[in-house]
Amino acid sequence: MAFRKVVKGTVLIGGGAIATVFGLSQFSQYRNKHDNFMYVQAAEPVNIPMKNHFPTREDQFLALQNTSEFDVLVIGGGATGCGCALDAVTRGLKTALVERDDFSSGTSSRSTKLIHGGVRYLQKAIMRLDFEQYRMVKEALHERANLLEIAPHLSGPLPIMLPVYKWWQLPYYWVGIKLYDLVAGSQCLKSSYVLSKSRALELFPMLQKDRLVGAIVYYDGQHNDARMNLAIALTAARYGAATANYTEVVHLLKKTDPKSGKERVCGARCRDVLTGQEFDVKAKCVINATGPFTDSVRKMDDQEVSNICQPSAGVHIVMPGYYSPDNMGLLDPATSDGRVIFFLPWEKMTIAGTTDTPTEVTPHPIPTEEDINFILTEVRNYLSCDVEVRRGDVLAAWSGIRPLVTDPSSKDTQSISRNHIVAVSDSGLVTIAGGKWTTYRSMAQDTIDAAIQAHNLKAGPCKTVGLLLQGAKDWSPTLYIRLVQDYGLESEVAQHLASTYGDKAFEVAKIAQVTGKRWPIVGKRLVSEFPYIEAEITYGVKEYACTAVDMISRRTRLAFLNVQAADEALPRIIDIMGKELHWSEQKKKEELESAKKFLYYEMGYKAKSEQLTDSSEITLIPSDIDRYKKRFHMFDKEKKGFITILDVQSVLESISIQIDENTLHEILNEVDLNKNGQVELNEFLQLMSAIQKGYVSGSRLAVLMKTAEENLRERVVIPVDRSGGGL
């Protein structure tokens, strides 16, 4: 015991000493900031005219095919690739970008949704006296401030609570978090602060209160990652970059340099994934910004090159919004295996994650049941025992592959920094690898600087600091009120449009259909519980959406919020897209199958559906089995051993409840495990057992049958002698 106290004291003293050293270096900035938080000095103004509207995808393809030579060709449409395109085009370079899938289809749409400097990286910098880690955190904090300023509609500050369960940890974490503020200097979002136990529980009532000492709250940024990525791409397009999604690089083009006699990369052979058409795009400089696929492009240049990326999979899950307060996140700084878990409100839901495990590079990463259960276990450790954390409450799950830069022989991805590297090959291929979402802009700046130097390109300095992204110019926090007043949109829908499209929300509102109701006047929802409207599908096609998957995952975020809601919205989404893109009936069927496959494997539907199968064990006690059998037989009056749509309709009609036949078919199909068109008694008992164990939640059939049973009981005539007499 005495030894532990000595260790803790040593840690405190050491942490305090290091905090003093670093703090003094930042104190002059910190002292002057007062209320002037998060100020970013803008770069030189961009002299290139910005188009009022972004070009069509057809126009972009014509530009790619008809331009004799670009200055820069960027391969990769993630945050870094789009950042490179925006940086290059605003410097006056003739710029092209190709992406084999959709913009932000990979890692950039599957993040924790945080814009942060990295509290854990600062901790490592202190403990290891690692200046490189410290420099990376400082750079990220600057970029955090910039990103919040250039896209305020898509981002904002978020308070994050760090609960403390041991007295000695309170000063230890306080020093670390205060240092985080100090490193940010004048760009600190808001000062961190300490909370008492009672105040912490008041702000985060679902928190585990046993042994809770207090909490520390600090601020980081949060954003809609896929929409942010798209905003960068659209901004680059409006400045004149020829950007095209679903355009795959088949191989790199090379020519012999007459001066050196060496082969130099001079462009790429590209293929339109949707039509199969191939064409050459020539460029003075080719940039490889393909994230986890960095090495595959490098091997197009040189088959013998060694790998520089070690991919790491990070799984996140989405749970109902009631698991966290509306505006307060939670950080678990030390999970059972030493990782960090965030528990954050996002889009009125709750995100929990992430894991960090070595993986193979794949364009279609799949979340595993093991990772989902790991996150649930960690969440249970921090939430009150009054809150039952159920497996059935996982509404969506996804896996993203981090492109960590490392020695190929290293196996410990948790100790790897996300510092980025820029490398230029002997043939002139410029590669940007590593890094993190928050620092995409500085990564792009370093990349274009290297490209200019390596290829003697004529360009000015970087101009992306403070450069507003698509939708930011005329956005204000009260913009949604005008949408409500001018167009008659629901307040929730108007807020969603304003926070998704910024000042372009009016363009979506203008094409919104009349509902035919007294209120709202316009704006038909795709699904009742989310504020996405049909007009967004039409507008999404203008934003280069080419598939149903693009629409449910990156133009809207339905797939990331609730896979079942996304599945329900698919038919209507495909109908609207079909009209805009002139799809045949066969093409619509293919899109539906492809989108359902995406939801099933990549967004956690498979893992969710496997919680209830025809082999699920029934673990109910005898009294519960008898109770559920009686409920079942209220529908199965003929004692057939199964119920059909007709049985359910008959009971519902007797209690004056009407549900259309298609909806009833969907409800029964969720429980029809052997898919024979009926729900058998055993299947119903399997369902109720899974609900009891928390594997399944929100079963419409279970709620419907319970409600019907209660209504039927209330209709039983009560004898007068039992009612106590009366008139």
XYZ file of C-alpha atoms in Angstrom:
727
model
C 0.000 0.000 0.000
C 2.805 2.365 0.908
C 4.554 1.494 -2.330
C 1.443 2.385 -4.353
C 1.243 5.765 -2.625
C 4.857 6.461 -3.463
C 4.258 5.522 -7.109
C 1.187 7.717 -7.288
C 3.008 10.602 -5.676
C 5.886 10.232 -8.089
C 3.488 10.259 -11.031
C 1.819 13.410 -9.705
C 5.083 15.217 -9.106
C 6.450 14.156 -12.487
C 3.256 15.176 -14.236
C 3.263 18.510 -12.479
C 6.881 19.186 -13.386
C 6.337 18.360 -17.030
C 3.159 20.441 -17.041
C 5.155 23.381 -15.732
C 7.790 23.022 -18.457
C 5.285 22.787 -21.267
C 2.887 25.240 -19.648
C 5.481 27.986 -19.424
C 6.156 27.654 -23.136
C 2.482 28.298 -23.806
C 1.642 30.698 -21.010
C 2.155 33.895 -22.967
C -0.436 32.783 -25.501
C -2.794 31.405 -22.894
C -2.711 34.561 -20.735
C -3.651 36.784 -23.652
C -6.562 34.779 -24.942
C -9.209 35.681 -22.276
C -12.486 35.353 -24.166
C -10.881 35.352 -27.582
C -10.906 31.578 -27.958
C -10.377 29.685 -31.210
C -9.167 32.526 -33.402
C -7.595 31.463 -36.704
C -5.560 33.849 -38.814
C -6.805 33.462 -42.396
C -4.357 32.897 -45.231
C -4.114 35.139 -48.275
C -7.420 35.513 -50.154
C -8.025 33.156 -53.070
C -7.869 35.027 -56.376
C -9.556 32.266 -58.383
C -13.281 32.876 -58.993
C -15.640 30.416 -57.331
C -18.470 29.026 -59.446
C -22.009 29.609 -58.184
C -22.791 25.925 -58.632
C -20.611 22.850 -58.831
C -20.386 21.222 -62.273
C -22.337 18.076 -63.133
C -20.573 14.714 -63.071
C -20.794 14.635 -66.874
C -19.022 18.005 -67.071
C -16.312 16.730 -64.751
C -15.718 13.689 -66.956
C -15.438 15.883 -70.042
C -12.844 18.005 -68.230
C -10.853 14.895 -67.258
C -10.882 13.539 -70.819
C -10.395 16.776 -72.738
C -7.693 18.500 -70.677
C -4.342 17.926 -72.377
C -2.395 17.938 -69.109
C -3.185 18.763 -65.494
C -0.642 20.154 -63.078
C -1.814 17.773 -60.353
C -3.800 14.518 -60.420
C -4.899 13.328 -56.971
C -5.823 9.667 -56.501
C -8.217 9.253 -53.568
C -11.415 11.039 -52.569
C -11.134 10.839 -48.791
C -10.526 13.848 -46.550
C -6.814 14.041 -47.370
C -7.242 13.568 -51.121
C -10.011 16.150 -51.365
C -7.931 18.447 -49.141
C -5.023 18.098 -51.593
C -7.298 18.946 -54.524
C -8.660 22.027 -52.744
C -5.177 23.190 -51.720
C -3.809 22.732 -55.240
C -6.668 24.385 -57.127
C -6.725 27.428 -54.824
C -3.009 27.950 -55.498
C -3.809 28.227 -59.194
C -2.774 24.716 -60.213
C -4.830 22.872 -62.831
C -6.186 20.060 -60.667
C -7.935 16.702 -61.118
C -9.093 14.124 -58.575
C -10.348 10.572 -59.103
C -11.876 8.187 -56.574
C -12.748 4.569 -57.409
C -15.722 4.519 -55.029
C -17.635 7.488 -53.604
C -16.168 10.507 -51.857
C -15.576 9.555 -48.201
C -16.590 5.942 -48.836
C -13.661 4.606 -46.828
C -12.100 5.599 -43.525
C -13.164 9.257 -43.718
C -16.844 8.404 -43.165
C -16.202 5.810 -40.434
C -14.473 7.896 -37.771
C -15.406 8.705 -34.171
C -16.766 12.032 -35.527
C -14.327 13.993 -33.341
C -12.151 16.922 -34.386
C -9.475 16.676 -31.737
C -5.856 17.165 -30.876
C -5.589 13.820 -29.149
C -5.577 13.761 -25.344
C -3.967 10.313 -25.312
C -1.195 11.462 -27.676
C -0.405 14.338 -25.329
C -0.217 11.864 -22.462
C 2.298 9.783 -24.437
C 4.277 12.914 -25.301
C 4.567 13.740 -21.606
C 5.308 10.250 -20.319
C 7.927 9.573 -22.986
C 9.185 13.156 -23.337
C 8.372 12.755 -27.037
C 8.570 16.136 -28.775
C 7.217 14.728 -32.053
C 4.014 13.610 -30.336
C 3.756 17.013 -28.654
C 4.226 18.784 -31.990
C 1.543 16.613 -33.585
C -0.948 17.471 -30.819
C -0.207 21.180 -31.140
C -0.657 21.040 -34.910
C -3.918 19.106 -34.529
C -5.274 21.665 -32.061
C -4.565 24.441 -34.561
C -6.311 22.446 -37.279
C -9.230 21.758 -34.933
C -9.796 25.493 -34.561
C -9.528 26.026 -38.308
C -11.994 23.266 -39.161
C -14.569 24.549 -36.693
C -14.267 27.989 -38.276
C -14.419 27.045 -41.969
C -17.438 24.718 -41.619
C -19.452 25.888 -38.588
C -22.646 24.287 -39.908
C -21.063 20.827 -39.939
C -19.078 21.089 -36.711
C -19.068 22.497 -33.213
C -17.453 22.220 -29.779
C -18.462 19.292 -27.575
C -17.860 19.010 -23.821
C -16.453 15.599 -22.885
C -16.570 14.281 -19.332
C -13.780 12.229 -17.843
C -15.249 10.528 -14.737
C -12.810 9.921 -11.879
C -13.195 6.990 -9.475
C -9.991 7.326 -7.436
C -8.956 10.406 -5.474
C -5.355 10.363 -6.675
C -6.518 10.406 -10.313
C -8.294 13.739 -9.931
C -5.140 15.921 -9.776
C -3.362 13.600 -12.226
C -6.027 13.949 -14.932
C -6.566 17.623 -14.099
C -2.901 18.364 -14.863
C -3.131 16.503 -18.167
C -6.360 18.167 -19.278
C -5.162 21.641 -18.252
C -2.039 21.017 -20.259
C -4.279 20.182 -23.227
C -5.848 23.657 -22.838
C -2.428 25.264 -22.530
C -1.044 23.614 -25.655
C -4.063 24.917 -27.585
C -3.179 28.426 -26.421
C -5.383 31.094 -27.999
C -7.225 28.381 -29.927
C -8.607 26.672 -26.834
C -12.331 26.108 -27.390
C -13.341 26.572 -23.746
C -11.483 26.069 -20.487
C -11.736 22.661 -18.857
C -13.164 22.435 -15.342
C -13.613 20.064 -12.402
C -17.022 18.806 -11.246
C -18.103 17.451 -7.891
C -19.758 14.046 -7.782
C -23.255 15.514 -7.466
C -22.734 17.981 -10.312
C -21.284 15.249 -12.547
C -24.353 13.073 -11.957
C -26.616 16.039 -12.620
C -25.033 16.577 -16.047
C -24.615 12.870 -16.849
C -27.349 11.111 -14.819
C -26.771 7.691 -16.388
C -23.183 7.623 -15.050
C -22.047 4.887 -12.647
C -22.188 6.632 -9.258
C -20.613 3.998 -6.995
C -17.121 5.128 -5.941
C -17.387 8.200 -8.182
C -15.133 10.962 -6.814
C -15.831 13.689 -9.346
C -15.214 14.450 -12.997
C -13.242 16.698 -15.320
C -14.837 18.245 -18.393
C -12.811 19.387 -21.371
C -13.765 20.493 -24.893
C -13.038 19.066 -28.309
C -14.757 19.403 -31.669
C -17.324 17.153 -33.316
C -18.465 16.983 -36.930
C -20.435 15.112 -39.558
C -17.419 13.438 -41.144
C -18.826 12.248 -44.485
C -20.623 15.537 -45.119
C -17.445 17.429 -44.175
C -15.460 15.354 -46.672
C -18.093 16.037 -49.328
C -18.021 19.769 -48.551
C -14.257 19.795 -49.197
C -14.764 17.966 -52.519
C -17.601 20.266 -53.621
C -15.610 23.369 -52.672
C -12.674 22.118 -54.771
C -15.067 21.490 -57.672
C -16.509 24.992 -57.422
C -12.985 26.440 -57.580
C -12.384 24.518 -60.796
C -10.966 21.105 -59.851
C -12.121 18.239 -62.087
C -13.309 15.758 -59.448
C -14.917 12.415 -60.272
C -16.094 9.612 -58.029
C -16.444 6.036 -59.296
C -13.315 6.534 -61.404
C -10.706 3.860 -60.868
C -7.001 4.075 -61.651
C -6.147 1.034 -63.763
C -2.416 1.775 -63.918
C -0.031 4.707 -63.831
C 1.265 6.314 -67.010
C 4.997 6.811 -67.369
C 7.358 8.459 -69.817
C 11.139 8.692 -70.074
C 12.706 11.949 -68.934
C 14.992 13.102 -71.797
C 17.407 14.756 -69.345
C 17.898 11.960 -66.815
C 16.802 9.004 -68.896
C 14.641 7.804 -65.991
C 10.976 6.884 -66.173
C 8.645 9.475 -64.633
C 4.989 9.134 -63.663
C 2.966 11.378 -65.988
C -0.655 10.474 -65.290
C -2.992 7.521 -64.955
C -5.156 5.248 -67.043
C -8.639 5.626 -65.551
C -11.863 3.678 -65.848
C -15.409 4.865 -65.237
C -16.616 2.177 -62.818
C -20.257 2.758 -63.795
C -19.846 2.479 -67.587
C -16.537 0.669 -68.026
C -15.176 3.426 -70.271
C -11.384 3.874 -70.033
C -9.354 7.004 -70.736
C -6.005 8.602 -69.898
C -5.576 11.545 -67.529
C -2.173 13.169 -67.954
C -0.580 15.277 -65.235
C 2.789 16.765 -64.336
C 2.412 15.370 -60.824
C 0.410 12.417 -59.483
C -0.461 12.329 -55.781
C -1.281 9.084 -53.986
C -3.750 9.900 -51.188
C -5.508 6.565 -50.887
C -5.378 5.973 -47.123
C -5.265 2.241 -46.334
C -4.666 1.508 -50.027
C -1.491 3.594 -50.142
C 0.782 0.622 -50.742
C -1.300 -0.777 -53.613
C -0.855 2.477 -55.563
C 2.835 2.644 -54.652
C 3.243 -0.864 -56.072
C 1.712 0.357 -59.360
C 4.755 2.615 -59.481
C 7.300 0.078 -58.214
C 6.466 -3.583 -57.527
C 9.522 -3.989 -55.296
C 8.707 -1.169 -52.877
C 8.175 -2.160 -49.230
C 4.968 -1.408 -47.359
C 4.800 1.741 -45.264
C 1.250 1.339 -43.876
C 0.033 -0.976 -41.158
C -3.774 -0.953 -41.197
C -5.711 -0.950 -37.945
C -9.448 -1.574 -37.638
C -11.597 0.630 -35.442
C -15.166 -0.497 -34.724
C -17.914 1.868 -33.554
C -21.483 1.191 -32.529
C -24.537 3.451 -32.460
C -27.099 3.236 -29.659
C -30.283 5.178 -28.870
C -29.889 8.790 -27.812
C -31.117 8.118 -24.267
C -27.789 6.469 -23.440
C -26.079 9.876 -23.233
C -27.047 13.497 -22.527
C -27.798 15.650 -25.586
C -24.639 17.724 -25.240
C -22.091 15.850 -23.166
C -19.706 13.096 -24.208
C -17.799 10.633 -22.043
C -14.192 9.440 -22.187
C -13.013 6.165 -20.694
C -9.241 6.814 -20.511
C -8.233 3.274 -19.605
C -10.302 0.325 -20.770
C -9.712 -3.243 -19.635
C -7.077 -3.689 -22.352
C -5.543 -0.216 -22.143
C -7.439 1.416 -25.002
C -9.523 4.588 -24.964
C -13.301 4.483 -25.472
C -15.438 7.507 -26.356
C -19.169 7.615 -25.650
C -20.609 10.574 -27.567
C -23.924 12.118 -28.574
C -24.154 12.462 -32.367
C -27.143 13.246 -34.607
C -29.429 12.621 -31.592
C -27.999 9.123 -31.181
C -25.044 7.834 -29.137
C -21.747 6.656 -30.640
C -19.471 4.343 -28.673
C -15.992 3.328 -29.833
C -13.420 2.593 -30.855
C -11.421 -0.612 -30.975
C -7.877 -0.792 -32.317
C -6.815 -4.104 -33.834
C -4.499 -5.060 -36.714
C -6.413 -5.975 -39.868
C -6.129 -6.751 -43.556
C -6.827 -3.978 -46.061
C -10.278 -4.372 -47.612
C -12.700 -1.944 -49.260
C -15.520 -3.537 -47.265
C -14.532 -3.885 -43.586
C -17.032 -5.723 -41.399
C -17.648 -5.112 -37.670
C -17.274 -8.296 -35.657
C -19.497 -9.484 -32.836
C -16.399 -9.704 -30.621
C -15.629 -5.997 -31.089
C -19.258 -4.992 -30.580
C -19.432 -6.912 -27.306
C -16.088 -5.456 -26.165
C -17.471 -1.932 -26.555
C -20.737 -2.867 -24.801
C -18.781 -4.342 -21.879
C -16.728 -1.178 -21.489
C -19.856 0.980 -21.685
C -21.489 -1.088 -18.921
C -18.529 -0.351 -16.643
C -19.246 3.381 -16.778
C -23.046 3.474 -16.795
C -25.349 3.106 -13.813
C -26.662 -0.358 -13.041
C -30.128 1.205 -13.464
C -29.361 1.478 -17.179
C -29.546 -1.932 -18.825
C -27.038 -1.916 -21.681
C -28.598 -4.337 -24.159
C -27.080 -5.921 -27.246
C -30.404 -5.321 -28.946
C -29.938 -1.563 -28.578
C -27.065 -1.537 -31.075
C -28.766 0.196 -34.007
C -25.745 0.219 -36.324
C -22.089 -0.803 -36.246
C -19.218 -0.186 -38.601
C -15.515 -0.772 -38.967
C -13.059 1.775 -40.354
C -9.460 1.084 -41.346
C -6.899 3.562 -40.031
C -3.888 4.012 -42.323
C -1.200 4.081 -39.638
C 2.391 4.712 -40.720
C 4.733 2.192 -39.159
C 7.601 -0.232 -39.522
C 6.059 -3.300 -41.256
C 7.520 -5.581 -38.545
C 5.641 -3.768 -35.748
C 2.567 -5.511 -34.345
C 1.498 -3.079 -31.632
C -0.763 -0.592 -33.427
C -1.789 1.095 -30.164
C 1.675 2.604 -29.708
C 1.825 4.020 -33.213
C 1.461 7.744 -33.705
C -0.762 9.057 -36.434
C 1.949 11.390 -37.699
C 1.854 11.655 -41.469
C 4.675 11.278 -43.973
C 5.082 12.708 -47.468
C 7.315 10.660 -49.770
C 8.390 11.248 -53.361
C 9.448 8.161 -55.328
C 12.270 8.041 -57.881
C 9.670 8.296 -60.645
C 8.013 11.344 -59.045
C 4.930 9.753 -57.451
C 4.050 11.839 -54.378
C 2.545 9.808 -51.526
C 0.822 11.188 -48.443
C 0.218 8.549 -45.758
C -0.786 8.376 -42.105
C -2.161 11.342 -40.227
C -5.672 11.794 -38.867
C -8.953 13.409 -39.916
C -8.356 16.594 -37.950
C -5.062 17.361 -39.675
C -6.203 16.716 -43.245
C -5.620 20.374 -44.241
C -2.032 20.586 -42.970
C -1.328 17.174 -44.518
C -2.619 18.495 -47.840
C -0.474 21.625 -47.493
C 2.666 19.560 -46.857
C 1.816 17.338 -49.826
C 1.280 20.167 -52.313
C 4.428 21.916 -51.040
C 6.373 18.712 -51.737
C 4.726 18.313 -55.164
C 5.608 21.881 -56.158
C 9.206 21.389 -55.125
C 9.621 17.932 -56.723
C 8.019 18.880 -60.044
C 8.932 22.575 -60.301
C 5.279 23.635 -60.459
C 4.471 27.326 -60.550
C 2.138 28.068 -57.664
C 1.648 30.472 -54.802
C 1.532 29.768 -51.063
C -1.172 27.691 -49.364
C -4.500 29.532 -49.028
C -6.700 27.029 -47.230
C -6.318 28.360 -43.666
C -9.617 30.103 -42.952
C -11.012 29.218 -46.402
C -14.749 28.639 -45.959
C -16.168 25.358 -47.201
C -19.376 24.716 -49.144
C -22.387 26.013 -47.182
C -20.484 28.081 -44.609
C -20.524 31.569 -46.129
C -24.009 32.761 -45.128
C -24.756 30.192 -42.451
C -25.825 31.338 -38.997
C -27.157 29.470 -35.945
C -30.617 30.943 -36.604
C -30.744 30.125 -40.324
C -33.173 27.269 -39.675
C -35.818 29.746 -38.463
C -35.969 31.273 -41.927
C -36.471 27.793 -43.375
C -39.424 27.247 -41.058
C -40.932 30.671 -41.741
C -40.294 30.856 -45.498
C -41.053 27.270 -46.512
C -43.186 25.750 -43.760
C -40.731 23.016 -42.785
C -40.866 21.221 -39.433
C -38.466 22.794 -36.964
C -36.507 19.530 -36.566
C -36.214 19.121 -40.339
C -35.168 22.763 -40.764
C -32.463 22.400 -38.110
C -31.208 19.253 -39.811
C -31.062 20.917 -43.243
C -29.256 23.966 -41.858
C -26.675 21.842 -40.038
C -26.135 19.576 -43.058
C -26.146 21.956 -46.012
C -25.462 25.327 -44.378
C -26.573 28.194 -46.586
C -27.359 25.669 -49.352
C -30.287 24.394 -47.266
C -32.534 26.809 -49.146
C -31.782 24.947 -52.381
C -33.046 21.735 -50.770
C -36.116 23.465 -49.310
C -37.039 24.894 -52.728
C -37.431 21.412 -54.218
C -39.207 19.895 -51.199
C -42.629 18.479 -52.019
C -45.881 19.786 -50.550
C -47.184 17.382 -47.902
C -50.865 18.202 -48.306
C -51.122 18.622 -44.523
C -51.819 21.693 -42.463
C -48.299 21.318 -41.030
C -45.626 20.867 -42.149
C -46.423 22.462 -45.490
C -43.432 20.941 -47.309
C -40.907 18.205 -46.583
C -41.950 14.542 -46.740
C -39.834 12.425 -44.407
C -38.149 9.262 -45.642
C -38.748 7.581 -42.272
C -40.803 8.998 -39.435
C -38.147 9.031 -36.694
C -35.429 10.865 -38.647
C -35.514 14.376 -40.172
C -34.307 13.304 -43.621
C -36.715 14.337 -46.390
C -37.275 13.151 -49.958
C -35.926 16.387 -51.445
C -32.477 15.471 -50.108
C -32.387 12.481 -52.442
C -32.986 14.680 -55.456
C -30.358 17.131 -54.225
C -27.956 14.286 -53.383
C -27.839 13.270 -57.046
C -26.596 16.786 -57.824
C -23.911 16.191 -55.189
C -22.564 13.300 -57.296
C -24.408 10.473 -55.515
C -24.482 7.570 -57.973
C -25.798 4.648 -55.907
C -28.333 3.974 -53.174
C -25.431 3.226 -50.820
C -24.067 6.736 -51.437
C -27.417 8.128 -50.405
C -28.066 6.148 -47.216
C -24.512 6.380 -45.910
C -22.887 9.624 -47.063
C -25.475 12.112 -48.424
C -27.795 11.207 -45.568
C -26.358 9.283 -42.595
C -29.276 6.879 -42.120
C -27.155 3.741 -42.460
C -24.828 4.975 -39.704
C -27.708 5.817 -37.379
C -30.165 2.941 -37.757
C -29.756 0.098 -40.256
C -33.410 -0.928 -40.041
C -34.591 2.622 -40.744
C -32.204 2.781 -43.709
C -33.537 -0.549 -44.953
C -37.117 0.719 -44.727
C -36.252 3.912 -46.612
C -34.458 2.132 -49.465
C -37.438 1.494 -51.797
C -38.466 5.152 -51.803
C -34.862 6.348 -52.129
C -34.323 4.070 -55.124
C -37.560 5.251 -56.758
C -36.464 8.899 -56.512
C -32.912 8.168 -57.668
C -34.281 6.045 -60.496
C -36.245 8.990 -61.869
C -33.262 11.342 -61.592
C -30.739 8.922 -63.101
C -33.126 7.140 -65.516
C -32.651 3.689 -64.015
C -34.366 0.660 -65.513
C -36.371 -1.730 -63.329
C -33.453 -4.160 -63.470
C -31.050 -1.449 -62.312
C -33.375 -0.606 -59.415
C -33.378 -4.253 -58.312
C -29.578 -4.362 -58.465
C -29.319 -1.175 -56.412
C -31.697 -2.576 -53.795
C -29.728 -5.812 -53.520
C -26.408 -3.964 -53.332
C -27.646 -1.564 -50.639
C -29.145 -4.376 -48.565
C -25.844 -6.275 -48.805
C -23.997 -3.142 -47.626
C -26.315 -2.776 -44.630
C -26.132 -6.476 -43.823
C -22.353 -6.839 -43.813
C -20.751 -3.410 -43.377
C -23.249 -1.628 -41.110
C -23.909 -4.367 -38.574
C -27.263 -5.716 -39.788
C -25.789 -9.243 -39.991
C -24.478 -9.090 -36.428
C -27.830 -7.703 -35.269
C -29.912 -10.319 -37.104
C -27.784 -13.148 -35.698
C -29.029 -12.290 -32.199
C -32.273 -14.069 -33.130
C -32.039 -17.157 -35.359
C -33.910 -20.437 -35.738
C -31.229 -22.019 -33.527
C -31.528 -19.436 -30.723
C -31.788 -21.049 -27.298
C -34.940 -20.598 -25.205
C -33.913 -19.849 -21.607
C -37.280 -18.776 -20.167
C -38.455 -20.044 -16.801
C -41.644 -22.214 -16.832
C -43.917 -19.421 -15.553
C -42.738 -17.091 -18.335
C -43.262 -19.818 -20.938
C -46.859 -20.304 -19.739
C -47.472 -16.526 -19.820
C -46.119 -16.126 -23.350
C -48.014 -19.221 -24.572
C -51.287 -17.660 -23.372
C -50.415 -14.429 -25.200
C -49.616 -16.386 -28.360
C -52.878 -18.351 -28.201
C -54.896 -15.136 -28.014
C -53.828 -14.783 -31.672
C -53.692 -18.491 -32.534
C -57.312 -19.174 -31.546
C -57.503 -22.378 -33.591
C -54.443 -23.827 -31.810
C -52.614 -24.357 -35.120
C -49.227 -23.789 -33.500
C -48.513 -20.735 -35.663
C -49.954 -17.332 -36.508
C -50.315 -15.583 -39.851
C -51.122 -12.064 -41.011
C -54.834 -12.975 -41.018
C -54.663 -14.027 -37.340
C -53.013 -10.755 -36.344
C -55.459 -8.688 -38.441
C -58.416 -10.426 -36.811
C -57.231 -9.577 -33.275
C -56.326 -6.003 -34.199
C -59.749 -5.401 -35.773
C -61.429 -6.572 -32.565
C -59.643 -3.820 -30.616
C -60.050 -1.183 -33.377
C -56.389 -1.028 -34.422
C -55.598 -0.779 -38.126
C -52.206 -1.581 -39.658
C -51.768 -1.975 -43.405
C -50.976 -5.425 -44.763
C -47.479 -4.565 -46.046
C -46.425 -3.301 -42.619
C -47.859 -6.407 -40.949
C -45.920 -8.556 -43.379
C -42.678 -6.738 -42.413
C -43.463 -7.127 -38.697
C -44.037 -10.872 -38.938
C -41.084 -11.361 -41.277
C -38.728 -10.012 -38.564
C -39.661 -13.021 -36.381
C -40.315 -15.606 -39.100
C -36.921 -17.221 -38.619
C -37.384 -20.153 -41.027
C -39.045 -17.845 -43.599
C -42.130 -20.002 -44.202
C -44.609 -17.106 -44.089
C -45.823 -17.691 -40.524
C -44.621 -17.234 -36.943
C -44.591 -20.485 -34.990
C -44.903 -20.769 -31.223
C -41.270 -21.801 -30.877
C -40.149 -18.739 -32.883
C -42.227 -16.487 -30.633
C -40.666 -18.037 -27.506
C -37.197 -17.598 -29.027
C -38.040 -13.933 -29.587
C -39.214 -13.365 -26.005
C -36.159 -15.185 -24.640
C -33.829 -12.994 -26.732
C -35.659 -9.878 -25.506
C -35.263 -10.965 -21.873
C -31.525 -11.473 -22.381
C -31.185 -8.059 -24.021
C -30.124 -9.495 -27.375
C -33.149 -8.012 -29.126
C -34.965 -4.741 -28.482
C -37.692 -2.792 -30.226
C -39.447 -5.875 -31.658
C -42.631 -4.590 -33.222
C -44.385 -7.948 -32.987
C -43.621 -8.304 -29.274
C -44.934 -4.806 -28.513
C -47.972 -5.322 -30.749
C -48.960 -8.605 -29.107
C -48.463 -7.222 -25.605
C -50.557 -4.154 -26.416
C -53.308 -6.312 -27.920
C -53.317 -8.583 -24.859
C -53.679 -5.603 -22.508
C -56.508 -4.142 -24.617
C -58.389 -7.439 -24.690
C -58.093 -7.815 -20.919
C -59.525 -4.337 -20.370
C -62.550 -5.313 -22.440
C -63.453 -8.240 -20.137
C -66.742 -7.493 -18.343
C -66.100 -6.962 -14.641
C -68.844 -8.305 -12.305
C -70.583 -5.674 -10.190
C -69.754 -7.363 -6.895
C -66.021 -7.082 -7.728
C -66.287 -3.430 -8.671
C -67.647 -2.509 -5.292
C -71.222 -1.838 -6.436
C -72.190 1.465 -7.938
C -74.991 2.811 -10.035
